PDB file of C-alpha atoms in Angstrom:
ATOM      1  CA  MET T 157    -122.588  57.618 -67.158  1.00 85.00           C
ATOM      2  CA  ILE T 158    -124.325  60.729 -65.688  1.00 95.00           C
ATOM      3  CA  GLU T 159    -127.431  60.555 -63.513  1.00 96.00           C
ATOM      4  CA  CYS T 160    -129.189  63.643 -62.152  1.00 96.00           C
ATOM      5  CA  ARG T 161    -132.139  63.379 -59.810  1.00 96.00           C
ATOM      6  CA  GLY T 162    -134.160  66.305 -58.450  1.00 96.00           C
ATOM      7  CA  VAL T 163    -131.291  68.749 -58.926  1.00 96.00           C
ATOM      8  CA  SER T 164    -132.093  72.201 -57.560  1.00 96.00           C
ATOM      9  CA  PHE T 165    -129.728  75.134 -57.101  1.00 96.00           C
ATOM     10  CA  SER T 166    -129.848  78.814 -56.235  1.00 95.00           C
ATOM     11  CA  TYR T 167    -127.040  81.362 -56.350  1.00 93.00           C
ATOM     12  CA  ASP T 168    -128.675  83.691 -53.840  1.00 88.00           C
ATOM     13  CA  GLY T 169    -130.850  81.338 -51.817  1.00 83.00           C
ATOM     14  CA  ALA T 170    -134.022  82.940 -53.156  1.00 84.00           C
ATOM     15  CA  VAL T 171    -134.318  82.565 -56.931  1.00 89.00           C
ATOM     16  CA  SER T 172    -133.946  79.056 -58.323  1.00 92.00           C
ATOM     17  CA  ALA T 173    -131.415  78.656 -61.118  1.00 95.00           C
ATOM     18  CA  LEU T 174    -132.281  74.946 -61.297  1.00 96.00           C
ATOM     19  CA  ASP T 175    -135.562  73.476 -60.166  1.00 94.00           C
ATOM     20  CA  GLY T 176    -135.848  69.698 -59.813  1.00 95.00           C
ATOM     21  CA  VAL T 177    -133.896  68.614 -62.897  1.00 96.00           C
ATOM     22  CA  ASP T 178    -134.038  64.883 -63.716  1.00 96.00           C
ATOM     23  CA  LEU T 179    -131.741  63.745 -66.539  1.00 95.00           C
ATOM     24  CA  ASN T 180    -129.639  60.782 -67.624  1.00 95.00           C
ATOM     25  CA  ILE T 181    -126.736  61.069 -70.075  1.00 95.00           C
ATOM     26  CA  GLU T 182    -125.582  57.774 -71.503  1.00 94.00           C
ATOM     27  CA  ASP T 183    -122.050  56.592 -72.160  1.00 94.00           C
ATOM     28  CA  GLY T 184    -120.955  57.583 -75.680  1.00 94.00           C
ATOM     29  CA  GLU T 185    -123.862  59.982 -76.227  1.00 95.00           C
ATOM     30  CA  PHE T 186    -123.698  63.407 -77.880  1.00 95.00           C
ATOM     31  CA  PHE T 187    -126.069  65.287 -75.603  1.00 95.00           C
ATOM     32  CA  CYS T 188    -127.068  68.908 -76.204  1.00 94.00           C
ATOM     33  CA  ILE T 189    -128.481  71.365 -73.682  1.00 94.00           C
ATOM     34  CA  LEU T 190    -130.337  74.238 -75.319  1.00 92.00           C
ATOM     35  CA  GLY T 191    -132.043  77.274 -73.888  1.00 91.00           C
ATOM     36  CA  GLY T 192    -132.132  81.024 -73.772  1.00 87.00           C
ATOM     37  CA  ASN T 193    -130.230  83.329 -71.433  1.00 88.00           C
ATOM     38  CA  GLY T 194    -131.038  82.563 -67.815  1.00 90.00           C
ATOM     39  CA  SER T 195    -132.591  79.182 -68.621  1.00 93.00           C
ATOM     40  CA  GLY T 196    -130.192  77.306 -66.312  1.00 94.00           C
ATOM     41  CA  LYS T 197    -128.264  75.441 -68.986  1.00 94.00           C
ATOM     42  CA  SER T 198    -124.780  76.654 -68.008  1.00 93.00           C
ATOM     43  CA  THR T 199    -125.550  76.275 -64.314  1.00 95.00           C
ATOM     44  CA  PHE T 200    -126.557  72.682 -64.943  1.00 96.00           C
ATOM     45  CA  ALA T 201    -123.387  72.012 -66.966  1.00 95.00           C
ATOM     46  CA  LYS T 202    -121.224  73.212 -64.070  1.00 94.00           C
ATOM     47  CA  HIS T 203    -122.788  70.548 -61.859  1.00 95.00           C
ATOM     48  CA  LEU T 204    -121.469  67.830 -64.165  1.00 95.00           C
ATOM     49  CA  ASN T 205    -117.860  68.234 -63.056  1.00 91.00           C
ATOM     50  CA  ALA T 206    -118.508  69.457 -59.509  1.00 92.00           C
ATOM     51  CA  LEU T 207    -117.838  73.144 -60.127  1.00 93.00           C
ATOM     52  CA  LEU T 208    -121.204  73.594 -58.423  1.00 94.00           C
ATOM     53  CA  GLN T 209    -122.972  71.296 -55.970  1.00 93.00           C
ATOM     54  CA  PRO T 210    -126.773  71.073 -55.827  1.00 94.00           C
ATOM     55  CA  ASP T 211    -128.751  72.528 -52.948  1.00 95.00           C
ATOM     56  CA  ALA T 212    -131.042  69.528 -53.280  1.00 95.00           C
ATOM     57  CA  GLY T 213    -130.967  66.322 -55.318  1.00 96.00           C
ATOM     58  CA  THR T 214    -128.009  64.306 -56.555  1.00 95.00           C
ATOM     59  CA  VAL T 215    -125.571  64.336 -59.474  1.00 96.00           C
ATOM     60  CA  ARG T 216    -123.633  61.130 -60.083  1.00 95.00           C
ATOM     61  CA  ILE T 217    -120.776  60.780 -62.559  1.00 94.00           C
ATOM     62  CA  ASN T 218    -119.911  57.132 -63.159  1.00 92.00           C
ATOM     63  CA  GLY T 219    -121.569  56.409 -59.830  1.00 93.00           C
ATOM     64  CA  MET T 220    -119.607  59.112 -57.974  1.00 95.00           C
ATOM     65  CA  ASP T 221    -121.630  61.637 -55.974  1.00 94.00           C
ATOM     66  CA  ALA T 222    -120.572  65.096 -57.144  1.00 91.00           C
ATOM     67  CA  SER T 223    -121.429  66.529 -53.714  1.00 90.00           C
ATOM     68  CA  ASP T 224    -118.757  64.429 -51.986  1.00 91.00           C
ATOM     69  CA  PRO T 225    -115.671  66.669 -51.572  1.00 90.00           C
ATOM     70  CA  GLU T 226    -113.426  63.604 -51.476  1.00 93.00           C
ATOM     71  CA  LEU T 227    -114.534  62.675 -55.001  1.00 93.00           C
ATOM     72  CA  VAL T 228    -114.166  66.087 -56.660  1.00 90.00           C
ATOM     73  CA  TYR T 229    -110.686  65.278 -58.003  1.00 87.00           C
ATOM     74  CA  ASP T 230    -111.867  61.997 -59.565  1.00 91.00           C
ATOM     75  CA  ILE T 231    -114.987  63.614 -61.001  1.00 92.00           C
ATOM     76  CA  ARG T 232    -113.049  66.445 -62.656  1.00 89.00           C
ATOM     77  CA  SER T 233    -110.649  63.870 -64.077  1.00 89.00           C
ATOM     78  CA  THR T 234    -113.639  62.022 -65.542  1.00 93.00           C
ATOM     79  CA  ALA T 235    -115.615  65.015 -66.829  1.00 94.00           C
ATOM     80  CA  GLY T 236    -113.469  67.752 -68.377  1.00 93.00           C
ATOM     81  CA  MET T 237    -115.007  71.142 -69.065  1.00 94.00           C
ATOM     82  CA  VAL T 238    -114.334  73.749 -71.754  1.00 93.00           C
ATOM     83  CA  PHE T 239    -115.686  77.203 -70.947  1.00 90.00           C
ATOM     84  CA  GLN T 240    -117.334  79.783 -73.155  1.00 87.00           C
ATOM     85  CA  ASN T 241    -114.392  82.194 -73.078  1.00 88.00           C
ATOM     86  CA  PRO T 242    -111.037  80.461 -73.618  1.00 89.00           C
ATOM     87  CA  ASP T 243    -109.213  83.409 -72.019  1.00 90.00           C
ATOM     88  CA  ASP T 244    -110.800  82.315 -68.727  1.00 88.00           C
ATOM     89  CA  GLN T 245    -109.200  78.888 -69.132  1.00 90.00           C
ATOM     90  CA  LEU T 246    -105.757  79.536 -70.615  1.00 93.00           C
ATOM     91  CA  VAL T 247    -103.155  79.788 -67.858  1.00 93.00           C
ATOM     92  CA  ALA T 248     -99.741  79.641 -69.538  1.00 94.00           C
ATOM     93  CA  THR T 249     -97.832  81.848 -71.960  1.00 95.00           C
ATOM     94  CA  LEU T 250     -96.939  79.066 -74.410  1.00 96.00           C
ATOM     95  CA  VAL T 251     -99.372  76.629 -76.011  1.00 96.00           C
ATOM     96  CA  GLU T 252     -97.511  73.464 -74.973  1.00 96.00           C
ATOM     97  CA  ASP T 253     -97.256  74.647 -71.359  1.00 96.00           C
ATOM     98  CA  ASP T 254    -100.961  75.415 -71.243  1.00 96.00           C
ATOM     99  CA  VAL T 255    -101.930  71.999 -72.596  1.00 96.00           C
ATOM    100  CA  ALA T 256     -99.574  70.347 -70.084  1.00 95.00           C
ATOM    101  CA  PHE T 257    -101.084  72.189 -67.109  1.00 94.00           C
ATOM    102  CA  GLY T 258    -103.985  69.786 -66.523  1.00 90.00           C
ATOM    103  CA  PRO T 259    -101.995  66.525 -66.686  1.00 91.00           C
ATOM    104  CA  GLU T 260     -99.346  68.036 -64.407  1.00 92.00           C
ATOM    105  CA  ASN T 261    -102.006  68.761 -61.800  1.00 87.00           C
ATOM    106  CA  LEU T 262    -103.189  65.159 -62.113  1.00 84.00           C
ATOM    107  CA  GLY T 263     -99.691  63.961 -61.283  1.00 86.00           C
ATOM    108  CA  VAL T 264     -99.048  62.371 -64.682  1.00 89.00           C
ATOM    109  CA  PRO T 265     -95.341  61.482 -65.172  1.00 91.00           C
ATOM    110  CA  SER T 266     -93.354  63.953 -67.307  1.00 87.00           C
ATOM    111  CA  ALA T 267     -92.746  61.530 -70.166  1.00 86.00           C
ATOM    112  CA  GLN T 268     -96.466  60.788 -70.407  1.00 94.00           C
ATOM    113  CA  ILE T 269     -97.322  64.476 -70.243  1.00 94.00           C
ATOM    114  CA  ALA T 270     -95.167  65.200 -73.297  1.00 93.00           C
ATOM    115  CA  GLN T 271     -96.910  62.413 -75.199  1.00 94.00           C
ATOM    116  CA  ARG T 272    -100.355  63.602 -74.124  1.00 95.00           C
ATOM    117  CA  VAL T 273     -99.562  67.159 -75.215  1.00 95.00           C
ATOM    118  CA  ARG T 274     -98.473  65.939 -78.652  1.00 94.00           C
ATOM    119  CA  GLU T 275    -101.571  63.779 -79.074  1.00 95.00           C
ATOM    120  CA  ALA T 276    -103.933  66.503 -77.836  1.00 95.00           C
ATOM    121  CA  LEU T 277    -102.503  69.136 -80.166  1.00 95.00           C
ATOM    122  CA  LYS T 278    -102.676  66.676 -83.047  1.00 94.00           C
ATOM    123  CA  GLY T 279    -106.290  65.936 -82.149  1.00 91.00           C
ATOM    124  CA  VAL T 280    -107.294  69.602 -82.357  1.00 93.00           C
ATOM    125  CA  GLY T 281    -105.211  70.369 -85.445  1.00 92.00           C
ATOM    126  CA  LEU T 282    -102.563  72.530 -83.781  1.00 95.00           C
ATOM    127  CA  VAL T 283     -99.383  70.565 -84.447  1.00 95.00           C
ATOM    128  CA  GLY T 284     -96.601  73.123 -84.917  1.00 94.00           C
ATOM    129  CA  PHE T 285     -98.143  75.609 -82.475  1.00 95.00           C
ATOM    130  CA  GLU T 286     -96.325  74.242 -79.430  1.00 95.00           C
ATOM    131  CA  ARG T 287     -94.120  77.323 -78.927  1.00 96.00           C
ATOM    132  CA  HIS T 288     -96.706  79.898 -79.979  1.00 96.00           C
ATOM    133  CA  GLU T 289     -97.813  82.430 -77.383  1.00 96.00           C
ATOM    134  CA  THR T 290    -101.413  81.870 -76.357  1.00 95.00           C
ATOM    135  CA  HIS T 291    -102.291  85.583 -76.255  1.00 93.00           C
ATOM    136  CA  ALA T 292    -101.375  85.956 -79.949  1.00 94.00           C
ATOM    137  CA  LEU T 293    -103.756  83.240 -81.176  1.00 94.00           C
ATOM    138  CA  SER T 294    -107.102  83.806 -82.874  1.00 91.00           C
ATOM    139  CA  GLY T 295    -110.317  83.133 -80.988  1.00 88.00           C
ATOM    140  CA  GLY T 296    -110.787  79.787 -82.721  1.00 88.00           C
ATOM    141  CA  GLN T 297    -107.190  78.763 -82.024  1.00 92.00           C
ATOM    142  CA  LYS T 298    -107.528  79.718 -78.357  1.00 93.00           C
ATOM    143  CA  GLN T 299    -110.647  77.577 -78.090  1.00 91.00           C
ATOM    144  CA  ARG T 300    -108.753  74.649 -79.592  1.00 93.00           C
ATOM    145  CA  VAL T 301    -105.919  75.104 -77.094  1.00 95.00           C
ATOM    146  CA  ALA T 302    -108.439  75.117 -74.239  1.00 94.00           C
ATOM    147  CA  LEU T 303    -109.958  71.946 -75.672  1.00 94.00           C
ATOM    148  CA  ALA T 304    -106.517  70.344 -76.055  1.00 95.00           C
ATOM    149  CA  GLY T 305    -105.792  71.087 -72.403  1.00 95.00           C
ATOM    150  CA  VAL T 306    -108.898  69.149 -71.398  1.00 95.00           C
ATOM    151  CA  LEU T 307    -108.235  66.293 -73.827  1.00 95.00           C
ATOM    152  CA  ALA T 308    -104.713  65.916 -72.427  1.00 94.00           C
ATOM    153  CA  MET T 309    -106.325  64.891 -69.125  1.00 93.00           C
ATOM    154  CA  GLU T 310    -107.996  62.007 -71.010  1.00 93.00           C
ATOM    155  CA  PRO T 311    -111.540  62.553 -69.713  1.00 94.00           C
ATOM    156  CA  GLU T 312    -114.393  60.170 -70.395  1.00 94.00           C
ATOM    157  CA  VAL T 313    -116.877  63.041 -70.710  1.00 96.00           C
ATOM    158  CA  LEU T 314    -116.330  66.359 -72.476  1.00 96.00           C
ATOM    159  CA  VAL T 315    -118.555  69.185 -71.211  1.00 96.00           C
ATOM    160  CA  LEU T 316    -118.628  72.292 -73.431  1.00 94.00           C
ATOM    161  CA  ASP T 317    -120.317  75.468 -72.244  1.00 92.00           C
ATOM    162  CA  GLU T 318    -121.165  77.651 -75.262  1.00 88.00           C
ATOM    163  CA  PRO T 319    -117.751  76.860 -76.807  1.00 85.00           C
ATOM    164  CA  MET T 320    -118.490  78.562 -80.136  1.00 83.00           C
ATOM    165  CA  ALA T 321    -119.658  81.912 -78.771  1.00 79.00           C
ATOM    166  CA  GLY T 322    -117.754  84.714 -80.464  1.00 77.00           C
ATOM    167  CA  LEU T 323    -116.358  82.554 -83.273  1.00 79.00           C
ATOM    168  CA  ASP T 324    -116.959  83.486 -86.897  1.00 82.00           C
ATOM    169  CA  PRO T 325    -119.065  81.085 -89.024  1.00 81.00           C
ATOM    170  CA  ALA T 326    -116.039  79.293 -90.514  1.00 84.00           C
ATOM    171  CA  ALA T 327    -114.428  78.790 -87.094  1.00 83.00           C
ATOM    172  CA  ARG T 328    -117.763  77.593 -85.660  1.00 83.00           C
ATOM    173  CA  ARG T 329    -118.103  75.030 -88.439  1.00 84.00           C
ATOM    174  CA  ASP T 330    -114.529  73.805 -88.000  1.00 87.00           C
ATOM    175  CA  PHE T 331    -114.879  73.538 -84.220  1.00 87.00           C
ATOM    176  CA  LEU T 332    -118.158  71.645 -84.473  1.00 88.00           C
ATOM    177  CA  GLU T 333    -116.637  69.230 -86.991  1.00 89.00           C
ATOM    178  CA  LEU T 334    -113.793  68.638 -84.544  1.00 90.00           C
ATOM    179  CA  ILE T 335    -116.186  67.890 -81.679  1.00 91.00           C
ATOM    180  CA  ASP T 336    -118.218  65.589 -83.904  1.00 91.00           C
ATOM    181  CA  ARG T 337    -115.064  63.658 -84.793  1.00 91.00           C
ATOM    182  CA  LEU T 338    -114.075  63.315 -81.133  1.00 91.00           C
ATOM    183  CA  HIS T 339    -117.542  61.972 -80.406  1.00 93.00           C
ATOM    184  CA  ARG T 340    -117.333  59.462 -83.236  1.00 92.00           C
ATOM    185  CA  ASP T 341    -114.015  58.333 -81.781  1.00 91.00           C
ATOM    186  CA  GLY T 342    -115.855  57.357 -78.596  1.00 91.00           C
ATOM    187  CA  LEU T 343    -115.944  60.441 -76.334  1.00 94.00           C
ATOM    188  CA  THR T 344    -119.154  61.271 -74.488  1.00 96.00           C
ATOM    189  CA  VAL T 345    -120.023  64.904 -75.305  1.00 96.00           C
ATOM    190  CA  VAL T 346    -122.310  67.278 -73.432  1.00 96.00           C
ATOM    191  CA  MET T 347    -122.623  70.635 -75.216  1.00 94.00           C
ATOM    192  CA  VAL T 348    -124.446  73.741 -74.019  1.00 93.00           C
ATOM    193  CA  SER T 349    -125.695  76.152 -76.659  1.00 86.00           C
ATOM    194  CA  HIS T 350    -128.404  78.668 -77.467  1.00 78.00           C
ATOM    195  CA  SER T 351    -128.074  78.007 -81.217  1.00 74.00           C
ATOM    196  CA  MET T 352    -130.390  75.440 -82.749  1.00 73.00           C
ATOM    197  CA  ASP T 353    -128.653  75.447 -86.120  1.00 70.00           C
ATOM    198  CA  ASP T 354    -125.222  74.549 -84.745  1.00 67.00           C
ATOM    199  CA  LEU T 355    -126.212  71.282 -83.112  1.00 70.00           C
ATOM    200  CA  ALA T 356    -129.309  69.971 -84.847  1.00 66.00           C
ATOM    201  CA  ASN T 357    -127.534  67.512 -87.100  1.00 71.00           C
ATOM    202  CA  CYS T 358    -124.802  66.182 -84.840  1.00 80.00           C
ATOM    203  CA  CYS T 359    -126.331  65.425 -81.443  1.00 87.00           C
ATOM    204  CA  ASP T 360    -128.141  62.246 -80.406  1.00 91.00           C
ATOM    205  CA  ARG T 361    -130.477  63.857 -77.912  1.00 93.00           C
ATOM    206  CA  ILE T 362    -131.512  67.363 -76.870  1.00 93.00           C
ATOM    207  CA  VAL T 363    -132.875  68.798 -73.676  1.00 95.00           C
ATOM    208  CA  VAL T 364    -134.378  72.282 -73.790  1.00 94.00           C
ATOM    209  CA  MET T 365    -134.267  74.187 -70.511  1.00 95.00           C
ATOM    210  CA  ASN T 366    -136.431  77.084 -69.431  1.00 95.00           C
ATOM    211  CA  GLU T 367    -136.493  78.860 -66.070  1.00 94.00           C
ATOM    212  CA  GLY T 368    -134.259  76.203 -64.517  1.00 95.00           C
ATOM    213  CA  ALA T 369    -136.397  73.235 -65.507  1.00 96.00           C
ATOM    214  CA  VAL T 370    -136.553  70.729 -68.354  1.00 96.00           C
ATOM    215  CA  PHE T 371    -138.951  72.125 -70.957  1.00 95.00           C
ATOM    216  CA  ALA T 372    -138.537  69.453 -73.660  1.00 93.00           C
ATOM    217  CA  GLU T 373    -136.405  66.380 -74.239  1.00 94.00           C
ATOM    218  CA  GLY T 374    -135.918  63.972 -77.126  1.00 93.00           C
ATOM    219  CA  THR T 375    -134.150  63.455 -80.412  1.00 90.00           C
ATOM    220  CA  PRO T 376    -133.593  66.578 -82.540  1.00 86.00           C
ATOM    221  CA  ALA T 377    -136.498  65.573 -84.792  1.00 83.00           C
ATOM    222  CA  GLN T 378    -138.817  65.104 -81.811  1.00 87.00           C
ATOM    223  CA  VAL T 379    -137.888  68.403 -80.169  1.00 88.00           C
ATOM    224  CA  PHE T 380    -137.849  70.565 -83.300  1.00 84.00           C
ATOM    225  CA  ALA T 381    -141.237  69.254 -84.414  1.00 81.00           C
ATOM    226  CA  HIS T 382    -142.746  71.515 -81.734  1.00 83.00           C
ATOM    227  CA  ALA T 383    -141.856  74.882 -83.230  1.00 82.00           C
ATOM    228  CA  ASP T 384    -144.758  76.747 -81.616  1.00 84.00           C
ATOM    229  CA  GLU T 385    -143.878  75.540 -78.110  1.00 90.00           C
ATOM    230  CA  LEU T 386    -140.240  76.520 -78.599  1.00 87.00           C
ATOM    231  CA  LYS T 387    -141.283  79.914 -79.928  1.00 85.00           C
ATOM    232  CA  SER T 388    -143.291  80.489 -76.747  1.00 90.00           C
ATOM    233  CA  ILE T 389    -140.049  80.515 -74.726  1.00 89.00           C
ATOM    234  CA  GLY T 390    -138.126  82.599 -77.234  1.00 85.00           C
ATOM    235  CA  LEU T 391    -136.405  79.803 -79.156  1.00 84.00           C
ATOM    236  CA  GLY T 392    -136.585  78.883 -82.803  1.00 78.00           C
ATOM    237  CA  VAL T 393    -135.872  75.763 -84.805  1.00 78.00           C
ATOM    238  CA  PRO T 394    -133.102  75.202 -87.390  1.00 75.00           C
ATOM    239  CA  ALA T 395    -133.621  77.163 -90.595  1.00 77.00           C
ATOM    240  CA  ALA T 396    -134.173  74.125 -92.818  1.00 78.00           C
ATOM    241  CA  GLN T 397    -136.672  72.618 -90.383  1.00 78.00           C
ATOM    242  CA  ARG T 398    -138.477  75.943 -90.045  1.00 79.00           C
ATOM    243  CA  MET T 399    -138.831  76.167 -93.813  1.00 80.00           C
ATOM    244  CA  ALA T 400    -140.020  72.551 -94.046  1.00 79.00           C
ATOM    245  CA  LEU T 401    -142.699  73.172 -91.420  1.00 79.00           C
ATOM    246  CA  ALA T 402    -143.860  76.317 -93.223  1.00 79.00           C
ATOM    247  CA  LEU T 403    -144.003  74.503 -96.567  1.00 79.00           C
ATOM    248  CA  THR T 404    -145.994  71.645 -95.047  1.00 79.00           C
ATOM    249  CA  GLU T 405    -148.478  74.094 -93.519  1.00 80.00           C
ATOM    250  CA  ALA T 406    -148.801  75.735 -96.955  1.00 79.00           C
ATOM    251  CA  GLY T 407    -149.759  72.387 -98.482  1.00 79.00           C
ATOM    252  CA  VAL T 408    -146.454  71.358-100.096  1.00 78.00           C
ATOM    253  CA  PRO T 409    -146.439  67.524-100.028  1.00 79.00           C
ATOM    254  CA  LEU T 410    -143.081  66.852 -98.348  1.00 79.00           C
ATOM    255  CA  ARG T 411    -142.439  63.157 -97.813  1.00 76.00           C
ATOM    256  CA  PHE T 412    -139.953  63.149 -94.933  1.00 66.00           C
ATOM    257  CA  ASP T 413    -141.311  63.652 -91.405  1.00 63.00           C
ATOM    258  CA  GLY T 414    -138.018  63.809 -89.483  1.00 67.00           C
ATOM    259  CA  LEU T 415    -135.352  66.481 -89.102  1.00 75.00           C
ATOM    260  CA  TYR T 416    -134.473  68.274 -92.308  1.00 76.00           C
ATOM    261  CA  THR T 417    -131.045  69.536 -93.233  1.00 75.00           C
ATOM    262  CA  VAL T 418    -130.419  72.078 -95.979  1.00 75.00           C
ATOM    263  CA  GLU T 419    -129.236  69.181 -98.157  1.00 76.00           C
ATOM    264  CA  SER T 420    -132.206  66.872 -97.572  1.00 78.00           C
ATOM    265  CA  LEU T 421    -134.751  69.678 -97.984  1.00 80.00           C
ATOM    266  CA  THR T 422    -133.035  70.848-101.184  1.00 79.00           C
ATOM    267  CA  ASP T 423    -133.127  67.338-102.615  1.00 80.00           C
ATOM    268  CA  GLU T 424    -136.822  66.917-101.893  1.00 81.00           C
ATOM    269  CA  LEU T 425    -137.804  70.339-103.226  1.00 80.00           C
ATOM    270  CA  VAL T 426    -135.802  69.759-106.405  1.00 77.00           C
ATOM    271  CA  ASP T 427    -137.505  66.387-106.882  1.00 77.00           C
ATOM    272  CA  LEU T 428    -140.897  68.033-106.443  1.00 77.00           C
ATOM    273  CA  LEU T 429    -139.987  70.838-108.828  1.00 73.00           C
ATOM    274  CA  ILE T 430    -138.799  68.394-111.466  1.00 71.00           C
ATOM    275  CA  GLY T 431    -141.935  66.299-111.101  1.00 66.00           C
ATOM    276  CA  CYS T 432    -144.257  69.292-111.392  1.00 60.00           C
ATOM    277  CA  SER T 433    -142.547  71.358-114.067  1.00 52.00           C
ATOM    278  CA  GLY T 434    -140.979  68.902-116.422  1.00 52.00           C
ATOM    279  CA  GLY T 435    -137.471  70.003-115.496  1.00 53.00           C
ATOM    280  CA  PRO T 436    -134.268  68.088-116.305  1.00 50.00           C
ATOM    281  CA  SER T 437    -134.965  64.392-116.587  1.00 52.00           C
ATOM    282  CA  ASN T 438    -131.629  62.656-117.066  1.00 55.00           C
ATOM    283  CA  VAL T 439    -129.510  61.656-114.069  1.00 52.00           C
ATOM    284  CA  ALA T 440    -126.580  63.964-114.856  1.00 55.00           C
ATOM    285  CA  ASP T 441    -128.757  67.050-115.239  1.00 52.00           C
ATOM    286  CA  ILE T 442    -130.704  66.276-112.062  1.00 53.00           C
ATOM    287  CA  ALA T 443    -127.457  65.864-110.072  1.00 61.00           C
ATOM    288  CA  LYS T 444    -126.153  69.164-111.410  1.00 55.00           C
ATOM    289  CA  PHE T 445    -129.461  70.885-110.658  1.00 52.00           C
ATOM    290  CA  LYS T 446    -129.380  69.654-107.044  1.00 55.00           C
ATOM    291  CA  THR T 447    -125.768  70.745-106.581  1.00 63.00           C
ATOM    292  CA  VAL T 448    -126.552  74.263-107.735  1.00 53.00           C
ATOM    293  CA  ALA T 449    -129.649  74.392-105.542  1.00 52.00           C
ATOM    294  CA  ARG T 450    -127.658  73.356-102.453  1.00 56.00           C
ATOM    295  CA  GLU T 451    -124.959  75.933-103.166  1.00 57.00           C
ATOM    296  CA  LYS T 452    -127.590  78.652-103.383  1.00 48.00           C
ATOM    297  CA  GLY T 453    -129.342  77.378-100.249  1.00 51.00           C
ATOM    298  CA  CYS T 454    -132.561  76.775-102.171  1.00 49.00           C
TER     299      CYS T 454
END
């Protein structure tokens, strides 16, 4: 789907924002790009739909060279991008007009545009908002409109650059659940983030960037197993994984050696507690005990 070889880029011709990046992103993958400020993650994402062209190396989207100006239109139709600030992406006063903007620019017939707008708004949970003014929406609603505008172009790849920045925890959770559903429906997703907790349990593969280069790559479990290395570049690991690593170092005999969630860590700690302290022994009491522990984040 996406092939990057030796990608280097500089904004000023002196300091490298990207330095020899080699990456493949497979069809149907949920791929996450993590890193701190200035790591190059957003710069790299903008190469995936030809917003930027590399100074050296190649970026190919479905075999199309992103540096070829004659292919830019096809590449941007294939890889749609949602930016960090939806106000930078919303162009129309009314929601339905904004969502229709992309398909109109692609030359989609009017009847098909209307259908695409309906389907896109349904997909992001904004049916009934067609005539709402975009400036009056909440931050989470604006981000969904921006996403709907990209979905209406029917891309094969969805590139999201810090799409949950500025959203409250509930809106972040809802937006991430929406993206996860779109991925499960078959869309290839590339998401940029600085937050480990947001993406740990939904993505297939992670690349961590630092100073414009690939610092680590692998499954979430593989990457987050190296907490000390991540800490050295100012990054942490998800809270549940961090606690599991600390407990293991303290001698707590955890069984699982993969990526912990709050739920899986709670279950294992409750099992250990029951086994050591003679806690509730029947199935109903154990289930209730685990439910309470999860709710309290224990």
